[in-house]
Coordinates of C-alpha atoms (C1' of nucleotides) in Angstrom, one line a residue:
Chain A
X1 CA -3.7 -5.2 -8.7
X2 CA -0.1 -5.7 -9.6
X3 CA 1.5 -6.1 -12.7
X4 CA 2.6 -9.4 -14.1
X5 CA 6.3 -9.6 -13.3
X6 CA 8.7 -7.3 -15.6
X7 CA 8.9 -9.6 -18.3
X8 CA 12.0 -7.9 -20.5
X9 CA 10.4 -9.5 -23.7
X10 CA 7.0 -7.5 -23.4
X11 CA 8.6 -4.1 -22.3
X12 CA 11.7 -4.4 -24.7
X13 CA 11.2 -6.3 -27.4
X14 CA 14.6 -7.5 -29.0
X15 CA 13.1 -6.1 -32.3
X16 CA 13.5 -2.8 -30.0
X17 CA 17.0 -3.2 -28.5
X18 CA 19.8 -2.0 -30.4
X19 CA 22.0 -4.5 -31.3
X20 CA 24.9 -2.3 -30.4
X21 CA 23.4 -2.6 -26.7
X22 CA 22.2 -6.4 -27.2
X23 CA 22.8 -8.2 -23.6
X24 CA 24.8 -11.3 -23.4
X25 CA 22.7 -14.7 -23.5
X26 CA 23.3 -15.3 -20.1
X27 CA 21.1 -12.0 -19.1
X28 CA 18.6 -12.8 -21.7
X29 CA 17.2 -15.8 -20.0
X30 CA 13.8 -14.6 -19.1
X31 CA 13.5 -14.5 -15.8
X32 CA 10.0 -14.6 -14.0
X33 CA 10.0 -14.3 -11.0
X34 CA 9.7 -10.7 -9.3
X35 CA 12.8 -10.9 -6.7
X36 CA 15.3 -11.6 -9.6
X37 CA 14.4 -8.3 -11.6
X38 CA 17.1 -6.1 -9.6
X39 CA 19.4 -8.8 -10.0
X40 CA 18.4 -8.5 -13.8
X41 CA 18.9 -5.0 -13.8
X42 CA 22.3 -5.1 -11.9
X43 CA 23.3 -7.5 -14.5
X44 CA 22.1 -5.0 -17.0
X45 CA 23.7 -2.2 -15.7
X46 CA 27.4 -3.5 -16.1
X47 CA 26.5 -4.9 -19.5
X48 CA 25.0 -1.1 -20.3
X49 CA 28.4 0.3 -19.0
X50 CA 30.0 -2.2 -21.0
X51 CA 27.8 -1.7 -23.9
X52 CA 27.1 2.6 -24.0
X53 CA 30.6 3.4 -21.9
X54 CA 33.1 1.9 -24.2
X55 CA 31.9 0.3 -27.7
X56 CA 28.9 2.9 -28.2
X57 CA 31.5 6.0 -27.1
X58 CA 34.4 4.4 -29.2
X59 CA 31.9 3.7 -31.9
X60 CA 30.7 7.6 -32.0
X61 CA 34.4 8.3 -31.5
X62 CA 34.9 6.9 -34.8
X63 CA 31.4 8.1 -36.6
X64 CA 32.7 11.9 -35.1
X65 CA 35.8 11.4 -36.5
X66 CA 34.3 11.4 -39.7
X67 CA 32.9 14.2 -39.4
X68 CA 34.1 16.8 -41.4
X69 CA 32.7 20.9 -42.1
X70 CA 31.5 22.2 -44.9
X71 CA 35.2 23.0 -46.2
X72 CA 36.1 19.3 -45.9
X73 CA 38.0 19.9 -43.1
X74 CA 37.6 17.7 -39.8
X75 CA 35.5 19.3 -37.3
X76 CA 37.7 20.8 -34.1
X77 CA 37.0 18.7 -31.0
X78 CA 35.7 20.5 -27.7
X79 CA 32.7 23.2 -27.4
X80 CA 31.1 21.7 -30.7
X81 CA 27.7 20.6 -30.6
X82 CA 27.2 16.8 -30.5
X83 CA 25.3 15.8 -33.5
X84 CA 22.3 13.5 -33.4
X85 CA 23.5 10.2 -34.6
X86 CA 21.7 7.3 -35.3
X87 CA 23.7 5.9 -32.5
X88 CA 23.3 8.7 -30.1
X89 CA 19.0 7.9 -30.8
X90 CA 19.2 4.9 -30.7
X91 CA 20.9 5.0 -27.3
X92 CA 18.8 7.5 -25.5
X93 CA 16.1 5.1 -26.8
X94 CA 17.9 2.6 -24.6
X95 CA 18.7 4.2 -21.4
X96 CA 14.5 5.5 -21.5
X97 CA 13.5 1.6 -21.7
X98 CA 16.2 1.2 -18.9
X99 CA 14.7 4.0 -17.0
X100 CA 11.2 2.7 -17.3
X101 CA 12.7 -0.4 -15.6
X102 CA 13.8 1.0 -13.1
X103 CA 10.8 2.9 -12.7
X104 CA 8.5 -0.4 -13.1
X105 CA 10.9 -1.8 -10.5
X106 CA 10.6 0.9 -7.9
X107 CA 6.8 0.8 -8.3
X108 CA 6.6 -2.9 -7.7
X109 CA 8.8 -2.3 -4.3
X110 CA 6.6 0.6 -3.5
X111 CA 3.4 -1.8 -4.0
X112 CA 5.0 -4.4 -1.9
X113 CA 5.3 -2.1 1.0
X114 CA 2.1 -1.3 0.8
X115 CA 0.8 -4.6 0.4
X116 CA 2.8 -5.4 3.6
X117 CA 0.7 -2.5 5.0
X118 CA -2.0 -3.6 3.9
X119 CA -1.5 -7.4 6.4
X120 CA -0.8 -5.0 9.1
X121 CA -3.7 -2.3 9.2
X122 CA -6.7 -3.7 11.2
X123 CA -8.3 -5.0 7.9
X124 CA -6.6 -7.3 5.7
X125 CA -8.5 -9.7 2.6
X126 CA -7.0 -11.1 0.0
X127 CA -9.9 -10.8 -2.2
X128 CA -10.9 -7.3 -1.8
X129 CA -7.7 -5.3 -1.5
X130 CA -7.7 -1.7 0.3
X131 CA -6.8 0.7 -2.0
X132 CA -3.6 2.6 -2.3
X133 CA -4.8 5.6 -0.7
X134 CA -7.3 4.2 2.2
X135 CA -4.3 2.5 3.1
X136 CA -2.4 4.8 4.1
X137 CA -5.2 6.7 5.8
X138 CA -6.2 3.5 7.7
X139 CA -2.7 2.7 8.7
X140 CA -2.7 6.4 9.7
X141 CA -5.7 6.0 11.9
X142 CA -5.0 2.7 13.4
X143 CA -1.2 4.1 14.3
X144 CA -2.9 7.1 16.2
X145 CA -5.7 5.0 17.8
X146 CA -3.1 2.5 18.9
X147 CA -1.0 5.5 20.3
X148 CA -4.0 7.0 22.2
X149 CA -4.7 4.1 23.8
X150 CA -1.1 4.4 24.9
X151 CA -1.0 7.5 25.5
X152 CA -4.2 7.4 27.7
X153 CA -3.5 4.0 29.3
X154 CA -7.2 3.2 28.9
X155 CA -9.0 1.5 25.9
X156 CA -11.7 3.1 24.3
X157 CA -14.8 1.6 23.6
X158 CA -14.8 -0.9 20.5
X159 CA -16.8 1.8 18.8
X160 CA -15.3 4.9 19.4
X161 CA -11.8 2.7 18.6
X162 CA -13.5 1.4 15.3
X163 CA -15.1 4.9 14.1
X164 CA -11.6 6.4 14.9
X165 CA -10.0 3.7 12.7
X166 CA -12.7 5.2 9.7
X167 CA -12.2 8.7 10.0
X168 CA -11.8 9.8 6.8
X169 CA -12.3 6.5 5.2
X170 CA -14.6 5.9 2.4
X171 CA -18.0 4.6 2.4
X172 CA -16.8 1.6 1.0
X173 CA -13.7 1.4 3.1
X174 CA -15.4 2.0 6.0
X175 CA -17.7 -1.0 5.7
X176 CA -15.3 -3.0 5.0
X177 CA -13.4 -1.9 8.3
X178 CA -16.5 -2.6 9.9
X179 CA -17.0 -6.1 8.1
X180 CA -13.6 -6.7 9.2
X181 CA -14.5 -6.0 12.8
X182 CA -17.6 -7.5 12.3
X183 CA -19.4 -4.2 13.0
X184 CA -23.1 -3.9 11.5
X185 CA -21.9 -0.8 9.3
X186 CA -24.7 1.0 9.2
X187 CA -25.6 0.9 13.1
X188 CA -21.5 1.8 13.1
X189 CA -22.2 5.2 11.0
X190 CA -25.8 5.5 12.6
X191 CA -23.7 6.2 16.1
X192 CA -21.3 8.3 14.1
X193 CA -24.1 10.8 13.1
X194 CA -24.9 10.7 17.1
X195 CA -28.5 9.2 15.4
X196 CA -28.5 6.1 17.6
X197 CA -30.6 7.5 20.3
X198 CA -31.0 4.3 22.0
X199 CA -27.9 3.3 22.7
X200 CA -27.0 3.5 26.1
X201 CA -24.3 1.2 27.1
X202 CA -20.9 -0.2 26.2
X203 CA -20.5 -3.4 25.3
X204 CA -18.1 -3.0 28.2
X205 CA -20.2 -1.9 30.4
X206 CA -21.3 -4.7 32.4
X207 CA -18.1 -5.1 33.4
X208 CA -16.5 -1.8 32.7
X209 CA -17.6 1.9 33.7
X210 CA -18.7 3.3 30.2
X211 CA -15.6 4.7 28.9
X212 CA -15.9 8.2 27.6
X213 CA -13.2 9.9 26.1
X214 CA -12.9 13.6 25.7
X215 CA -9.3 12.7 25.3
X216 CA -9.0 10.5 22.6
X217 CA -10.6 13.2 19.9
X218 CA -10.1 12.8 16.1
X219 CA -7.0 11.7 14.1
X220 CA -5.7 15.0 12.9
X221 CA -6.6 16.3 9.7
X222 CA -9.8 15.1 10.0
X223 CA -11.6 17.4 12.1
X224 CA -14.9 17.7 10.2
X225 CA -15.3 14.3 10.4
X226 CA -15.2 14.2 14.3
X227 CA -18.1 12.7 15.8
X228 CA -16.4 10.4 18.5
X229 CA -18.1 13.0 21.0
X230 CA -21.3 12.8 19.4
X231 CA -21.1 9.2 19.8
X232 CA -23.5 7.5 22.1
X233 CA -22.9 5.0 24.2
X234 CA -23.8 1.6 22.9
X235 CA -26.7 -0.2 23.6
X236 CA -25.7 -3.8 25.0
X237 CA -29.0 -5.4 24.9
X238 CA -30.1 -5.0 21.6
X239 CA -27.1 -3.7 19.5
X240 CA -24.4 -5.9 21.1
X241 CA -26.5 -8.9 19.9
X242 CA -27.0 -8.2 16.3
X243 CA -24.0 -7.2 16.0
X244 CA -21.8 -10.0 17.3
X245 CA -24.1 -12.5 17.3
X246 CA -23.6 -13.1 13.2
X247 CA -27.5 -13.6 13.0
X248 CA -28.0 -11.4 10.5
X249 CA -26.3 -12.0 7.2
X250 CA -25.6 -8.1 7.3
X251 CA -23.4 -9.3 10.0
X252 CA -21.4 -11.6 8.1
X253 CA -18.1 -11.0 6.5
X254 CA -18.1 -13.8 3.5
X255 CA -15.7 -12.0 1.4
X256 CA -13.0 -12.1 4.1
X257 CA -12.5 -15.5 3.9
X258 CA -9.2 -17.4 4.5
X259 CA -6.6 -16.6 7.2
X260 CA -6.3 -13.3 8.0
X261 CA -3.1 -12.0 9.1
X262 CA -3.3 -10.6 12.6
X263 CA -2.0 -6.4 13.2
X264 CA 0.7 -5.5 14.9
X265 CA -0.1 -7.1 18.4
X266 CA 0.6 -7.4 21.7
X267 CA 1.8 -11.0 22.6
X268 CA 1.5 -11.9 25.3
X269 CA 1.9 -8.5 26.8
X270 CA 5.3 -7.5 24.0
X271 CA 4.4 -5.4 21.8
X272 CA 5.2 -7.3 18.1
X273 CA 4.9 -6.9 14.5
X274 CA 6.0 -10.7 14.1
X275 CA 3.3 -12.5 12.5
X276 CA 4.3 -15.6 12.8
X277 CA 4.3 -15.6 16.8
X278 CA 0.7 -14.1 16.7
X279 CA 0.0 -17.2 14.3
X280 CA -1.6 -20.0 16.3
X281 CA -2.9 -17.0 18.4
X282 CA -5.1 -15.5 15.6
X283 CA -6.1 -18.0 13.7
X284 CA -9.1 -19.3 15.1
X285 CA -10.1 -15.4 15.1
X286 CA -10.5 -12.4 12.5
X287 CA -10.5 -9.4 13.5
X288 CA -13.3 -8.8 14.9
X289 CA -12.3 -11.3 17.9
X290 CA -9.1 -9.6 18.1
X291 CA -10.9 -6.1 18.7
X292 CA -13.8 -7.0 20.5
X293 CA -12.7 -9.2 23.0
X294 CA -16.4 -8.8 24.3
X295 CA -17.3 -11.1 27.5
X296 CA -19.5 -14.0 26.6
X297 CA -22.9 -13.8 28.9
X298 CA -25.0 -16.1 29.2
X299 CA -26.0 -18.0 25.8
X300 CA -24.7 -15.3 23.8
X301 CA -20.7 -16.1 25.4
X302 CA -21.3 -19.5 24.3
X303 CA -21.5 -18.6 21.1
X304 CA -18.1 -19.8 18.9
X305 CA -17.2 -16.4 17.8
X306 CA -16.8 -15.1 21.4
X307 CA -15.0 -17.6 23.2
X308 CA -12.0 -16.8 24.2
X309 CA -9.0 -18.8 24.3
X310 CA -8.1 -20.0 27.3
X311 CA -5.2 -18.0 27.4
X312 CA -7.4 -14.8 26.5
X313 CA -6.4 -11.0 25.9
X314 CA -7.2 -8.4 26.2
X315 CA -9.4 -6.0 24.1
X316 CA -7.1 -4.3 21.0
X317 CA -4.4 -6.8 22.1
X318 CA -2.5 -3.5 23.0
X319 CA -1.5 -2.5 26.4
X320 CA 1.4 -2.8 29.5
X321 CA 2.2 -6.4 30.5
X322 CA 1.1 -5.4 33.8
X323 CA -1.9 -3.4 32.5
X324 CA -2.6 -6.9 30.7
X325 CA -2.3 -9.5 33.7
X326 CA -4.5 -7.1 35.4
X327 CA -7.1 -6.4 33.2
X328 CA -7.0 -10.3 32.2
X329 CA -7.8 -11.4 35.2
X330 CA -11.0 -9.4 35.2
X331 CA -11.7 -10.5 31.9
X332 CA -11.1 -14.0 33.6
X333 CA -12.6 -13.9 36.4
X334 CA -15.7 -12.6 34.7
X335 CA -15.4 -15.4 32.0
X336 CA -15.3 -17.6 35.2
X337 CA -18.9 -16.7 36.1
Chain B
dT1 C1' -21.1 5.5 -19.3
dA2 C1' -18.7 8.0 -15.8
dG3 C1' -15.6 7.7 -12.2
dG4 C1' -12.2 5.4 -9.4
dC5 C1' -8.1 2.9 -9.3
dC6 C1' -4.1 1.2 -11.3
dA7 C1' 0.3 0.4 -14.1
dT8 C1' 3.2 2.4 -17.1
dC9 C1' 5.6 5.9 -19.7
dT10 C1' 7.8 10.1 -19.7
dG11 C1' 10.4 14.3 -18.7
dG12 C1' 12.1 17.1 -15.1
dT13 C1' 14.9 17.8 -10.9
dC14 C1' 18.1 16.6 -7.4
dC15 C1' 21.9 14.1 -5.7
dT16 C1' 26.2 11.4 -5.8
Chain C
dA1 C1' 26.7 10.8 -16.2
dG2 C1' 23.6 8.1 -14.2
dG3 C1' 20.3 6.8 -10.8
dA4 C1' 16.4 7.9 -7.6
dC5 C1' 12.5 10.3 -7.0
dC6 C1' 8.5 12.8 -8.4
dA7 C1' 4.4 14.3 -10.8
dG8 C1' 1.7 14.5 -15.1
dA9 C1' -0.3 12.1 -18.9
dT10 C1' -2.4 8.1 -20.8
dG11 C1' -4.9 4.0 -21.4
dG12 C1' -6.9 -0.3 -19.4
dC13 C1' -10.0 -2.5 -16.2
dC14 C1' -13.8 -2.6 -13.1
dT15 C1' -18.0 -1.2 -10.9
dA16 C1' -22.2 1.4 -9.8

DNA sequence: TAGGCCATCTGGTCCT
DNA sequence: AGGACCAGATGGCCTA
C-alpha cells in the first residue's frame, strides 16, 4: 500500500513554512504526480540555498549584530555560542520538513523497486500484494532455485521447484505461491511434511525418469525448513489431476485475476528480464502454465489450461538454447502422440 | 482486540 | 554543511 503522492500542501502546510523560506510561485504549483517530486525537490533545493544560504545567514548576520553582552558591548565574533533565534528555529524546523521529504521520497523509490520485484518473483497480483518482507525472501528463493537449475543443468520436479520457492515463506504467502502456481496448497505442504504417502510419481514421470535431487537441497538460511528430501514423489494419477485439472474450486486462483506479468524468462532459449518480449508469450498463461509445462494426456491435455502453444517451452522457461531445442522436442514429440 | 504491515517522522551516523 | 542511509518510535489500517 503506498502513499498518495507527496502532496507538499498536506506534509508542509504554508501556515507551516516560514516565510523567510517561502518558495517562488512557480515551485508551489502542486504537483501530483510521483515522478515530478525529485524534480520538486531539486527545485527546492536551489530555492533552500537561495533562501537559508544567503537571506536567512545575512538576516542572522544582522539579528547577531545586534547582539550585544551584558555590559552593552557587541558580542566578539568567533568561538561564541550561536544563540537560538527565532530564525535559527524556525529554520531547523525547515530543513526537518525538507528531510522528511527526502525521506518520503527515498521510501517511495525503495517501494517502487520492490514493487518491480514484486512483477518479477514467480507470483505477482495486483490485488493481493506480497508483502515487503516475503518479497525479498521469495525473490531470494526463486534466484537460488533458478541458479540450481543452472547450476545442475536438470529441472527439478514442479514440486520440489515450488516447495523450494516457499522455504521460509509464510502460511499465507506460501498459498498464495501455490495459488499462483496453481498448486492445491495443502497437498503442496502435505508432501512438504513427507505425509503424502501415496504419492509415487512425478508429474514428469511418464515422460521423464523421476527426478530426485540430493543436489538441489534448501535455500540457505533455511535449513530447518528443509524437507525437499523428505519429499515424495508425486502421484500422477490422482494428485496431477486435482491439481491441474481446476475441478476443484480449491484449485482455483480467482484473486489473481488480470494479466500477470511473466518472471524473468527464458525466450526463446535467451535468458530475459524484458517483459514486454515475454508479452504475447505469457499472456494466455499464469503462472502456473509457465511452471508446469505438464504434457497434456489423454482428455486431461485437452484441457485449455494445458495446452501448450504451438511454439511450447519448456518447464521453468529456464535452460541452454540447446538444452531447450532438445528437451522441446521431447516435449513435442510427446505432445505429438 | 491483538497482531501484522505499512507510511511517516525523527535523530543519529557517515560521507562528500 | 548538507544529503543519504539507517533504525526506532508512532499511529493508522486491515484481518483473523
Amino acid at each position: 500500500m503506498l502513499t498518495l503522492p507527496f502532496d507538499e500542501s498536506v506534509v508542509m502546510p504554508e501556515s507551516q513554512m516560514c516565510r523567510k523560506f517561502s518558495r517562488e510561485s512557480e515551485d508551489q504549483k502542486q504537483i501530483k504526480k510521483p515522478e515530478s517530486f525529485s524534480k520538486q525537490i531539486v527545485l527546492r533545493g536551489k530555492n533552500i540555498k537561495r533562501a537559508t544560504g544567503e537571506d536567512t545567514e545575512k538576516e542572522e548576520e544582522e539579528e547577531d549584530r545586534e547582539e550585544e553582552d551584558e555590559n552593552g558591548l557587541p558580542r566578539r565574533r568567533g568561538l561564541r555560542k550561536k544563540k537560538t533565534t527565532k530564525i535559527r528555529v524556525e529554520r531547523v524546523k525547515f530543513r526537518r520538513q525538507e528531510a522528511n521529504a527526502r525521506e518520503r521520497n527515498r521510501m517511495h523509490g525503495l517501494n517502487d523497486a520492490l514493487d518491480s520485484l514484486r512483477k518479477v518473483v514467480p507470483c505477482y497480483s495486483k490485488t493481493q500484494k506480497l508483502s515487503k518482507i516475503e518479497t525479498l525472501r521469495l525473490a531470494k528463493n526463486y534466484i537460488w532455485a533458478l541458479s540450481e537449475i543452472l547450476r545442475i543443468g536438470k529441472r527439478p520436479d514442479l514440486l520440489t521447484f515450488v516447495q523450494n520457492l516457499c522455504k521460509g515463506l509464510s502460511q499465507p504467502t506460501t498459498n498464495l505461491v501455490a495459488g499462483c502456481l496453481q498448486l492445491n496448497a495443502r497437498s503442496f505442504l502435505m508432501g512438504q511434511t513427507g505425509e503424502s504417502a501415496h504419492h509415487t510419481r512425478s508429474p514428469y514421470s511418464s515422460f521423464y525418469p523421476p527426478y530426485h535431487s540430493p543436489e538441489l537441497s534448501t535455500p540457505p538460511g533455511h535449513g530447518t525448513l528443509d524437507n525437499s528430501k523428505s519429499m515424495k514423489p508425486y502421484n500422477y494419477c490422482s494428485a496431477y489431476e486435482s491439481f491441474y485439472e481446476s475441478t476443484s474450486p480449491e484449485c482455483a486462483s480467482p484473486q489473481f485475476e488480470g494479466p500477470l506479468s511473466p518472471p524473468p524468462i527464458n525466450y526463446n532459449g535467451i535468458f530475459s528480464l524484458k517483459q514486454e518480449d515475454a508479452l504475447d508469450y505469457g499472456k494466455n498463461y499464469n503462472y502456473g502454465m509457465h511452471y508446469c509445462a505438464v504434457p497434456p494426456r489423454g482428455p486431461l491435455g485437452q484441457s485449455s489450461m494445458f495446452r501448450l502453444p504451438t511454439e511450447s517451452h519448456f518447464p521453468y522457461d529456464l535452460h541452454l538454447r540447446s538444452q531447450s531445442l532438445t528437451m522441446q522436442d521431447e516435449l513435442n514429440a510427446v505432445f505429438h502422440n
